[in-house]
XYZ file of C-alpha atoms in Angstrom:
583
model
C -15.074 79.377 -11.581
C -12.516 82.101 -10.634
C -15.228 84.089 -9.249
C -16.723 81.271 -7.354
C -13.400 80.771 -6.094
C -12.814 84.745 -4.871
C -16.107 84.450 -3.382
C -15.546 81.711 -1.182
C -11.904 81.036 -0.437
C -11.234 84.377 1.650
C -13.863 82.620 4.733
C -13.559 79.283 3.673
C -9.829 78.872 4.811
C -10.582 80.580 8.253
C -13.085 78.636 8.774
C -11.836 75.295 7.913
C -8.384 76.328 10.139
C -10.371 77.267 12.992
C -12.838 73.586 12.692
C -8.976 71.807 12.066
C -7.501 73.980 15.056
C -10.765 73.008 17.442
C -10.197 69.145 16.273
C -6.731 68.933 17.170
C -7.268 70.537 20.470
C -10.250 68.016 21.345
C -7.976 65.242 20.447
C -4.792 66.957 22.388
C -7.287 67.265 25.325
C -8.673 63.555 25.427
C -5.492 62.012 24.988
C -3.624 63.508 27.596
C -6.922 63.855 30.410
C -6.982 59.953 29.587
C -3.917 59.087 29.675
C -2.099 61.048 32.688
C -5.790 62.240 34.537
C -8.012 59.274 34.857
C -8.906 58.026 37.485
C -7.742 54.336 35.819
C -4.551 55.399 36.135
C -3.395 54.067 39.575
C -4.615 50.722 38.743
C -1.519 49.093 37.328
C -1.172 48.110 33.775
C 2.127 47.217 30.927
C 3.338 50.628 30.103
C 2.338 52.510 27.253
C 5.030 53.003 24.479
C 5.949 56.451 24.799
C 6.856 58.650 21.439
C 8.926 61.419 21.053
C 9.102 63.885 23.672
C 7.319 62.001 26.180
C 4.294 62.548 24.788
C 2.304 58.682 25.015
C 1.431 56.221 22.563
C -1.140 57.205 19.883
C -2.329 53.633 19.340
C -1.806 52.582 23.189
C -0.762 49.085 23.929
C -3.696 47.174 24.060
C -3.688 45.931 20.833
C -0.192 44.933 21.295
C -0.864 43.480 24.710
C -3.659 40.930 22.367
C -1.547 39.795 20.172
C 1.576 39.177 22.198
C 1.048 39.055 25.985
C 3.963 39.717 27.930
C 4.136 36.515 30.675
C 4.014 38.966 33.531
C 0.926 41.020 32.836
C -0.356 37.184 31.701
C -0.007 36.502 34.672
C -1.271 39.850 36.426
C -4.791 39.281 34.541
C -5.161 36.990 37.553
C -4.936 39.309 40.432
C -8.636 41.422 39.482
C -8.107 44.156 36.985
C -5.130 45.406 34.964
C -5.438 48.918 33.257
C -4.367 49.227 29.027
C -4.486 52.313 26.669
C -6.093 52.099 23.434
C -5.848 54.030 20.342
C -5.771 57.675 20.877
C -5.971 57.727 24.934
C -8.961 55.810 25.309
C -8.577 53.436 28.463
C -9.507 49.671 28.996
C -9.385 47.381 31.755
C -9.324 43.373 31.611
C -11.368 41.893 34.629
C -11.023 38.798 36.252
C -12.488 39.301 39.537
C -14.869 37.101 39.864
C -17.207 39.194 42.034
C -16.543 42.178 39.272
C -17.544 40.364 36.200
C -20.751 38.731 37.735
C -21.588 42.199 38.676
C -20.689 43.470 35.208
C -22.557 40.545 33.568
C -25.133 40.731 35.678
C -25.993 44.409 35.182
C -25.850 44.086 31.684
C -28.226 46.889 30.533
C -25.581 49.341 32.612
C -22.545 47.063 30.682
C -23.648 46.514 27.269
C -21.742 45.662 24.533
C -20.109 48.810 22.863
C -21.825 50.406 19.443
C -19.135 49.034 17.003
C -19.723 45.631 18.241
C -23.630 46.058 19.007
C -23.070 47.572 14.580
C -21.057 44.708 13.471
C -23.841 42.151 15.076
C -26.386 44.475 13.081
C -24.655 43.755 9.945
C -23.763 40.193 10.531
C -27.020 38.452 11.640
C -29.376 41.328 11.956
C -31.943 42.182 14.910
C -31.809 38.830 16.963
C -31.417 37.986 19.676
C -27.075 39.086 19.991
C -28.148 42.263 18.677
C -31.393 43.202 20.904
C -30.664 45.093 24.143
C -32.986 46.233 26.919
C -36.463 45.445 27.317
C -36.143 44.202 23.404
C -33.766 41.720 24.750
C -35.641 40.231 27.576
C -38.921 39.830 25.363
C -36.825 37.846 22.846
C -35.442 35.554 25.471
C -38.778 35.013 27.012
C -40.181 34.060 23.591
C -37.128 31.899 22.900
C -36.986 30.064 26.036
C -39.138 27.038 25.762
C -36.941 26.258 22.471
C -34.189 25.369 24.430
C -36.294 23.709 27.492
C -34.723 20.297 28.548
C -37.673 18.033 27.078
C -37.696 19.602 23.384
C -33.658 18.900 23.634
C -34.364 15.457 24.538
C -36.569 15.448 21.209
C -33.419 16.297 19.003
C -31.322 13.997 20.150
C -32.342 11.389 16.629
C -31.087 14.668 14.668
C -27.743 14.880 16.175
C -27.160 11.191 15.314
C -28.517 11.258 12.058
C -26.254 13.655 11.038
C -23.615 12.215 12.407
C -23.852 8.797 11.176
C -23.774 10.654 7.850
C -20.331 11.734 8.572
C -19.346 8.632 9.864
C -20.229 6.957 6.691
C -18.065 9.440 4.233
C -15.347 8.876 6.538
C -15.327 5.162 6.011
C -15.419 5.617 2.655
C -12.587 7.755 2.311
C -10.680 5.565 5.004
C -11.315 2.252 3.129
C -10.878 4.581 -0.778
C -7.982 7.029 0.174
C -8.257 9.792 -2.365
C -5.361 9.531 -5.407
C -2.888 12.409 -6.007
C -4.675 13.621 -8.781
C -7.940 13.951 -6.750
C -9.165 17.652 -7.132
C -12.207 17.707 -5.570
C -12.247 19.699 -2.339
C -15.160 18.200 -0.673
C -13.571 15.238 0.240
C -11.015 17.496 2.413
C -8.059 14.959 2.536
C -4.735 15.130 1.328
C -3.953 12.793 -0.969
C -1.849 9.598 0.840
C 1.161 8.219 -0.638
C -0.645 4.827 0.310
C -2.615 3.591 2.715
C -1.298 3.046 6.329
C -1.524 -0.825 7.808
C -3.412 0.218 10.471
C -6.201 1.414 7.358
C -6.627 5.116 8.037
C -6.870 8.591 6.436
C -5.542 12.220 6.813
C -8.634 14.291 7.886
C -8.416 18.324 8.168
C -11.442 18.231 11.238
C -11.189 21.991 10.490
C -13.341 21.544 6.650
C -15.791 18.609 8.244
C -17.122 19.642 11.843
C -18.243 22.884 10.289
C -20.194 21.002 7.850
C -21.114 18.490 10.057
C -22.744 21.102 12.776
C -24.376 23.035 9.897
C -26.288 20.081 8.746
C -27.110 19.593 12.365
C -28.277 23.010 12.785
C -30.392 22.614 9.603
C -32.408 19.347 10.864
C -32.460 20.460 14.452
C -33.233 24.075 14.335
C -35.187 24.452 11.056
C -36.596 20.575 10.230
C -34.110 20.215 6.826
C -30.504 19.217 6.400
C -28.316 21.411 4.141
C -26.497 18.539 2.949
C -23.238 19.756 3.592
C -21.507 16.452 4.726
C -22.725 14.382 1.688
C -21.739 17.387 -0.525
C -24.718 17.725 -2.205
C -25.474 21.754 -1.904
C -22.328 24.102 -0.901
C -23.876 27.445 -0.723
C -24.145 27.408 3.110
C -20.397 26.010 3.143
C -18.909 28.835 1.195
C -20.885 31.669 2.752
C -18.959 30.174 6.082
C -15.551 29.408 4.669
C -15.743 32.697 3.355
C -16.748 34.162 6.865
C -14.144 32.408 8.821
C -12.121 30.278 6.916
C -10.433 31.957 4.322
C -6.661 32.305 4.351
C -6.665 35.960 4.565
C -8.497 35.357 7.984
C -5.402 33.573 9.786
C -3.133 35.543 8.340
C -4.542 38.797 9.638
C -4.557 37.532 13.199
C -1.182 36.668 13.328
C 0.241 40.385 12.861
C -1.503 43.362 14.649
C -1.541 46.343 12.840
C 0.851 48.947 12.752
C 0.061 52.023 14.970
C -0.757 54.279 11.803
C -3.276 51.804 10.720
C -4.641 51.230 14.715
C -4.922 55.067 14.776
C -6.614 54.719 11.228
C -9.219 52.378 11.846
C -10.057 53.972 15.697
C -11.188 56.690 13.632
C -12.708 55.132 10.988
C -14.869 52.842 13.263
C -15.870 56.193 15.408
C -17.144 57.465 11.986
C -18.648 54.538 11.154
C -20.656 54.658 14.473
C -22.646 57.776 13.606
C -23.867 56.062 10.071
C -26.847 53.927 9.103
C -26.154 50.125 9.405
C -26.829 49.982 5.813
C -24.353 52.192 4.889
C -21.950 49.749 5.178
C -22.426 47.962 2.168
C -20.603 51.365 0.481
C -17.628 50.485 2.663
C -14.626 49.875 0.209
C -12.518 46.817 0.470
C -12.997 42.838 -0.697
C -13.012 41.787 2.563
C -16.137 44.011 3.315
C -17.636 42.834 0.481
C -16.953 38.951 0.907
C -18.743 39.394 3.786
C -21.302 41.142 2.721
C -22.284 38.152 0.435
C -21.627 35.639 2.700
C -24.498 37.213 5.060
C -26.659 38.375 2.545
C -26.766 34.332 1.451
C -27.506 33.460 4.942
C -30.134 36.010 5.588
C -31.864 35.193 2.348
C -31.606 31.450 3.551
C -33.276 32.688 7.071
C -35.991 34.334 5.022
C -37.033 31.330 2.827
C -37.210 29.331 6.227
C -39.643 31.615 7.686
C -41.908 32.387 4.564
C -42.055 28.640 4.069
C -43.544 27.841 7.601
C -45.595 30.539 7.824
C -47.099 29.760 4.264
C -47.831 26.890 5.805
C -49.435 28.283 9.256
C -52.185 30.326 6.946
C -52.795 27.768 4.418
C -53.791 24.745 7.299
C -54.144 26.859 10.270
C -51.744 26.538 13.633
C -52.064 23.005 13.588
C -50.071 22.279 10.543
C -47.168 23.232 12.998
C -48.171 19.885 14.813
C -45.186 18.191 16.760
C -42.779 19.840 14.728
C -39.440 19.459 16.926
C -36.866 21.557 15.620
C -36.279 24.932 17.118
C -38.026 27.578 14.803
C -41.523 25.749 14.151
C -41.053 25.743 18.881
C -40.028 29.203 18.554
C -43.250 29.997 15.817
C -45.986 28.087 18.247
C -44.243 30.285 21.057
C -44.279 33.472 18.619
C -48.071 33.256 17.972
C -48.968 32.716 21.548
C -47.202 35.943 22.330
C -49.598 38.512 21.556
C -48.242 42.228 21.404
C -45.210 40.757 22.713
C -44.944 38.220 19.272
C -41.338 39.001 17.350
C -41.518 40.751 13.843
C -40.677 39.238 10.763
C -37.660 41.120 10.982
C -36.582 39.494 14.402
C -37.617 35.902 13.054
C -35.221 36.018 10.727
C -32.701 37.362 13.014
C -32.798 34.602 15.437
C -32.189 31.981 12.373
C -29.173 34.456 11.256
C -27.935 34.185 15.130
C -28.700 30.295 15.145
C -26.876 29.204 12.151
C -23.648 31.733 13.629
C -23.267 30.638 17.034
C -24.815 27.432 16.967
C -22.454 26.071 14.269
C -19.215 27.594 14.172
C -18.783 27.388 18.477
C -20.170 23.195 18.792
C -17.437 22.692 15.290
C -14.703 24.191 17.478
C -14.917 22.444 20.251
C -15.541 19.131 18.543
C -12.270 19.466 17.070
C -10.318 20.942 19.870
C -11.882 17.954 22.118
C -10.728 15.543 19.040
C -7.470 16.913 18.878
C -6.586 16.279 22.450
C -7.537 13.026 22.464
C -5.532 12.243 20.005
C -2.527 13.537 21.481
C -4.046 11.397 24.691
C -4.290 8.559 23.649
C -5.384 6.745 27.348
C -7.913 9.342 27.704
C -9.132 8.323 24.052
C -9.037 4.833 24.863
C -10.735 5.347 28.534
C -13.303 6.980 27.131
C -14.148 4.916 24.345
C -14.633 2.159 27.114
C -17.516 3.739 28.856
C -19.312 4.673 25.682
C -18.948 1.207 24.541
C -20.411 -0.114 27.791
C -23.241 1.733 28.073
C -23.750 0.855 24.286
C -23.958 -2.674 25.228
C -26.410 -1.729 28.183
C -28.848 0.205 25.721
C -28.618 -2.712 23.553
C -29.553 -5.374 25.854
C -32.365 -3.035 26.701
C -33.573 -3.016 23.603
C -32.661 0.050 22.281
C -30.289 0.874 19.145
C -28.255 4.188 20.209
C -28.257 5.941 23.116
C -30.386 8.024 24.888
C -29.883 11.620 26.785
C -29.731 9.945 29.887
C -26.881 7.374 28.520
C -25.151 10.307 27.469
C -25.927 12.602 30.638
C -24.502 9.408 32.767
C -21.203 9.310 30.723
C -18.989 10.560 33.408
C -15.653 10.793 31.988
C -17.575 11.635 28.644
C -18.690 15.085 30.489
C -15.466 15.769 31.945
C -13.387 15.320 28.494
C -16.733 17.831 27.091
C -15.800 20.159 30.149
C -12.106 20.130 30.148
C -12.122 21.383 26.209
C -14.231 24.143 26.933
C -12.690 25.084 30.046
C -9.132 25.628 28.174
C -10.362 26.207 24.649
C -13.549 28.228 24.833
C -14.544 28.997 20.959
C -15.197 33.156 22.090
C -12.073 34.277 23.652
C -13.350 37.184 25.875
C -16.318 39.524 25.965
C -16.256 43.185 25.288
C -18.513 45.685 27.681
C -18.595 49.389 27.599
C -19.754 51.740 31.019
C -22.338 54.122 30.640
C -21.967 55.946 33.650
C -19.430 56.461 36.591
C -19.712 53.753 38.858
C -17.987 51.253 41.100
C -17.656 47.567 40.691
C -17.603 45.245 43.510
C -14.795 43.253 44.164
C -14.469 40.370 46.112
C -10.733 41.168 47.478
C -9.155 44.230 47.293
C -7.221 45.604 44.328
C -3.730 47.035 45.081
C -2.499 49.880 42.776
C 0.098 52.446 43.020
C -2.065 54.440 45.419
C -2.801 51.947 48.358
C -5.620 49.303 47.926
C -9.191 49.522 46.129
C -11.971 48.554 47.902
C -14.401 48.326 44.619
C -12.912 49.203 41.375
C -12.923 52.861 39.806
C -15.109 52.619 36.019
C -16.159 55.700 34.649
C -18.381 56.550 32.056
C -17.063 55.006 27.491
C -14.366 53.028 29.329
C -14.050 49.703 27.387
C -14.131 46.409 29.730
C -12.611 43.540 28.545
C -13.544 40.076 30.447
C -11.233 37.537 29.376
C -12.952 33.854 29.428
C -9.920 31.706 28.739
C -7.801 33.359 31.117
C -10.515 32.928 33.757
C -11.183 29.654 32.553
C -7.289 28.679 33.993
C -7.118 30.754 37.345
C -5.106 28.545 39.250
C -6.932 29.958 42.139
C -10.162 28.136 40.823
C -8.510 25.081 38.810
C -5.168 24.682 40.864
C -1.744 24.997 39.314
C -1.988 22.355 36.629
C -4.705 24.917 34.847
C -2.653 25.063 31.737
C -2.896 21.575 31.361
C -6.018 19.213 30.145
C -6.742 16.715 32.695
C -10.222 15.834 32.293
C -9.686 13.756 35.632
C -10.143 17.181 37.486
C -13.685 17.205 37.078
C -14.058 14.404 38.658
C -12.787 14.939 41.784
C -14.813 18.103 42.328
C -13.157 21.374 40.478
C -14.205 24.697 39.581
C -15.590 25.589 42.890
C -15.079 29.519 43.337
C -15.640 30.471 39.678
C -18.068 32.462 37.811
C -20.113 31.145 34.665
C -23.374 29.597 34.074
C -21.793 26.447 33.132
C -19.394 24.253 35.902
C -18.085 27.503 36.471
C -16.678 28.608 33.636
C -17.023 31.527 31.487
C -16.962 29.763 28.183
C -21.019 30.178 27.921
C -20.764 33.487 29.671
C -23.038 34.688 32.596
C -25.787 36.393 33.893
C -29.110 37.536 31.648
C -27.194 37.630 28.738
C -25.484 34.018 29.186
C -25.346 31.885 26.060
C -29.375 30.522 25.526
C -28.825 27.410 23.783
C -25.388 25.867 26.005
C -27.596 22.818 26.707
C -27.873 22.233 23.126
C -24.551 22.782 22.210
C -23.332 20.623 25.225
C -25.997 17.534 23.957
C -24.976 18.053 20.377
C -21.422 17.532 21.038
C -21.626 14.625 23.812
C -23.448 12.314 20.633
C -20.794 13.441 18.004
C -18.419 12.052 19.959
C -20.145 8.890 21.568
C -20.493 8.287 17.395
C -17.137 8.898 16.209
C -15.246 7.631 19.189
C -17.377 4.395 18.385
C -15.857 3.604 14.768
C -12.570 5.805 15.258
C -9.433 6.008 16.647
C -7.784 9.401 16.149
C -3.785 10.539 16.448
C -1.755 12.900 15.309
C -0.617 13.843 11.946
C 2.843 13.040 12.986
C 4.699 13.736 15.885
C 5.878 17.550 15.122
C 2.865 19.392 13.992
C 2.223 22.092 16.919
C -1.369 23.701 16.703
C -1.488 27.124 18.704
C -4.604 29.072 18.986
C -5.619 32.356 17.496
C -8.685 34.568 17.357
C -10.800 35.426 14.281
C -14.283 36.360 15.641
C -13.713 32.714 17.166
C -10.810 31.122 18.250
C -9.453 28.744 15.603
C -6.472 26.340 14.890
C -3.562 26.661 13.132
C -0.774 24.714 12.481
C 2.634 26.332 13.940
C 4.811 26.600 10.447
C 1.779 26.707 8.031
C 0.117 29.262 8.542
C 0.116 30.891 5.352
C -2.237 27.450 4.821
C -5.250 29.125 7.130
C -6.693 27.615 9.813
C -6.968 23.618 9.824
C -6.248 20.760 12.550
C -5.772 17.709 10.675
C -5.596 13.985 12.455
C -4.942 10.741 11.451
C -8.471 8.798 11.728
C -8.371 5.423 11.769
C -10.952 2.276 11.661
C -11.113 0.712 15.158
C -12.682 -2.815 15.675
C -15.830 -2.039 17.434
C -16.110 -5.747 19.272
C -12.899 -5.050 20.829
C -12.241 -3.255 23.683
């Protein structure tokens, strides 16, 4: 050993001081060039903490600027671009011009999603369609189209009800059998009442049902089975997502940022991460990594088992045993096998059924019970709009018919602008994250003024992060007027929105351009007969009349209740049994 050592320890330490001394230098060099020399830097931004000896901010401010939003750079988000620092100089700007993010969105092989997001997607639901880019991308889309074509939706629409009547029917139960103290069991979701109110109702955290509600519709309307989640008979799919986005530990890390040491910490970390195999993070340290490793590796195995199982059935009786199959993978499989060369792998089967059970769940859950909450803390709305489904009720039953159809729903005016309003203010994805890979400018459609005079087009050049913030679009007085912080479903109905960018009434909660979200139809149809359901048998209020419920981002954005937060996220209402021959 001592020789060994005499051997190599005279070069080593040279060697590894002059790779240290060439580090530090690099890192000296990027942080000040991006911080002081950028051409970012006359377009105004919150300033950047500044350490000892003037030297700037190692962890920058955006993180800072996330979590707690000073009002006037709110406010600035407005005006077309505002410039923030990130860890260790790198720069981002938030865009809101509306002519800048359709060109962004638009161009979105130029503007794709940075690595460490494009790698977490990997991870999470594998190579579907989130995680394809490119020409990869555009194939899956094609293939996936006709899923999501207006006449198949009009197919599900018996799935969405059937599910829901499901809930309705466990909600009546607990309603009329209010759960004792002692009650244990967690499926039921209620805290216990001291005894029943006279009006005959129950406490209900929406935050444990929707998400089992929408996974059982998921199950019967994208893969032809229900997971049973609502009637409690298999869990396996409900803790894989509790334990996604749920959990305690969730809401609790959203609520601090961390400290600059750690932001520093974990800038690095993901940069090394970056340069390593996908797989390799399953060797990441850390329960957290681990819990959702499991969770994933439950839902891909799931995904697989759905697959295998229809094409067993495709070779054993031929294309035809596919028949008139409705839900959306056997559409996507008769789609697959007409697709020649084109046709997605095994591989990218199962991760479109990893991306459908993830975004078509958790997003439709959120806004039923953002939409639920508001109505109960409006209660004309509520009853307004329990009116006109009732009526046109009454119409499909004198027609003949026992529920209602897409067209009763799609004529539901007040219906669609309650639907609209919720995911104008509360869109479930907060913002979107896009990274430049070249220098470029951005149209704008009005100048920009900065410390140097006014920008024509804005100034991106090549790594810088661009952040494009959909619920801060979503209430651009410009676009919704000066009540935009308020929800007034009435605005849709006398003609609002005009001016704004999305692929949806002009809003960016589905995104827009080629990468806008594929299955908004669904998601809008799916929640449109939850409601007509529940707003049927239910009257909904408010716990009591201090909770607050404030918003906060975990992947999604999520409830939670302002004093009880240590509790996780959860909105709970007071549901109630309403007399459905009265108006």
């Amino acid at each position: 050993m001592d020789l060994i050592t005499r051997i190599t320890l005279p070069p080593l330490l040279p060697t590894l001081l002059a790779v240290l001394t060439i580090l530090l230098t690099a890192l000296l060099y990027r942080i000040v060039v991006r911080s002081y020399f950028s051409s970012l830097c006359v377009i105004p931004g919150p300033p950047s903490k500044q350490q000892k000896l003037g030297w700037p901010s190692l962890s920058g401010n955006f993180q800072e600027s996330l979590y707690r939003p000073t009002p006037e750079w709110s406010n600035r988000e407005q005006q077309g671009a505002i410039r923030y620092s990130g860890a260790l100089g790198e720069q981002a700007l938030v865009v809101t011009d509306p002519a800048a993010v359709q060109h962004i969105l638009s161009h979105h092989n130029d503007f794709p999603p940075p690595k460490s997001i494009r790698k977490i997607i990997g991870i999470m639901v594998g190579e579907g369609l989130l995680f394809a880019q490119g020409d990869a991308h555009r194939r899956q889309r094609k293939i996936m189209n006709p899923s999501f074509a207006p006449l198949h939706l009009r197919e599900l629409l018996p799935s969405f009800f059937e599910a829901t009547y499901k809930l309705r029917d466990k909600w009546i139960q607990i309603i009329k059998n209010p759960p004792s103290a002692s009650t244990t069991d967690e499926q039921d979701a209620t805290p216990p009442l001291d005894k029943p109110s006279a009006e005959s109702s129950a406490l209900i955290n929406l935050s444990q049902w929707m998400p089992r509600l929408t996974l059982d519709i998921i199950g019967l309307a994208g893969f032809g089975y229900s997971f049973h989640q609502v009637t409690g008979d298999s869990t396996g799919f409900a803790d894989a997502f509790n334990a996604l986005f749920s959990n305690k530990e969730a809401a609790a890390s959203v609520l601090k940022p961390p400290s600059p040491t750690a932001l520093v910490l974990i800038t690095i970390a993901v940069g090394l991460l970056m340069r390593l195999p996908i797989g390799l993070a399953r060797w990441l340290p850390g329960k957290e990594v681990k819990d959702l490793l499991s969770a994933m590796d439950l839902i891909k195995a799931e995904s697989r088992k759905v697959i295998e199982e229809k094409k067993r059935k495709v070779e054993k009786d031929g294309v035809g045993s596919l028949g008139g199959g409705r839900d959306l993978i056997t559409l996507l499989l008769r789609s697959n096998l007409g697709a020649g060369s084109s046709a997605l792998s095994d591989v990218e089967l199962e991760g479109q059924i990893a991306t459908l059970l993830l975004a078509g769940n958790d997003t439709s859950s959120l806004t039923l019970i953002w939409t639920l909450s508001y109505l109960a803390r409006n209660p004309t709305a509520q009853a307004r709009l329990r009116t006109e489904i009732r009526d046109a009720r009454r119409s499909a039953i004198a027609e003949g018919r026992d529920e209602l159809s897409h067209d009763d729903l799609e004529s539901l005016s007040f219906l669609d602008a309650v639907v609209r309003e919720t995911l104008r203010l509360e869109p479930p994805a907060a913002f979107a994250i896009r990274t430049s890979l070249s220098n470029t400018q951005v149209p704008l459609s009005k100048p920009l003024n900065t410390s140097h005079g006014q920008l024509p087009s804005l100034p991106v050049t090549k790594n810088v992060t661009l952040v494009i913030p959909f619920a801060s679009m979503n209430r651009d007085p410009a676009v919704f007027g000066e009540d935009a912080e308020e929800w007034r479903p009435e605005r849709w109905l006398e003609g609002a929105g005009e001016g704004g960018v999305g692929i949806y009434s002009h809003i960016m909660t589905f995104s827009a351009g080629p990468r806008a979200c594929i299955g908004y139809k669904f998601a809008l149809l799916e929640i449109k007969a939850v409601l007509a359901t529940l707003l049927t048998t239910f009257n909904f209020a408010p716990r009591d009349s201090t909770t607050e419920y404030f918003p906060r981002t975990a992947i999604l954005t999520r409830p939670l209740v302002k004093g009880e937060e240590d509790e996780g996220f959860k909105c709970e209402l007071r549901v109630g049994l309403v007399d459905e021959e009265a108006e």
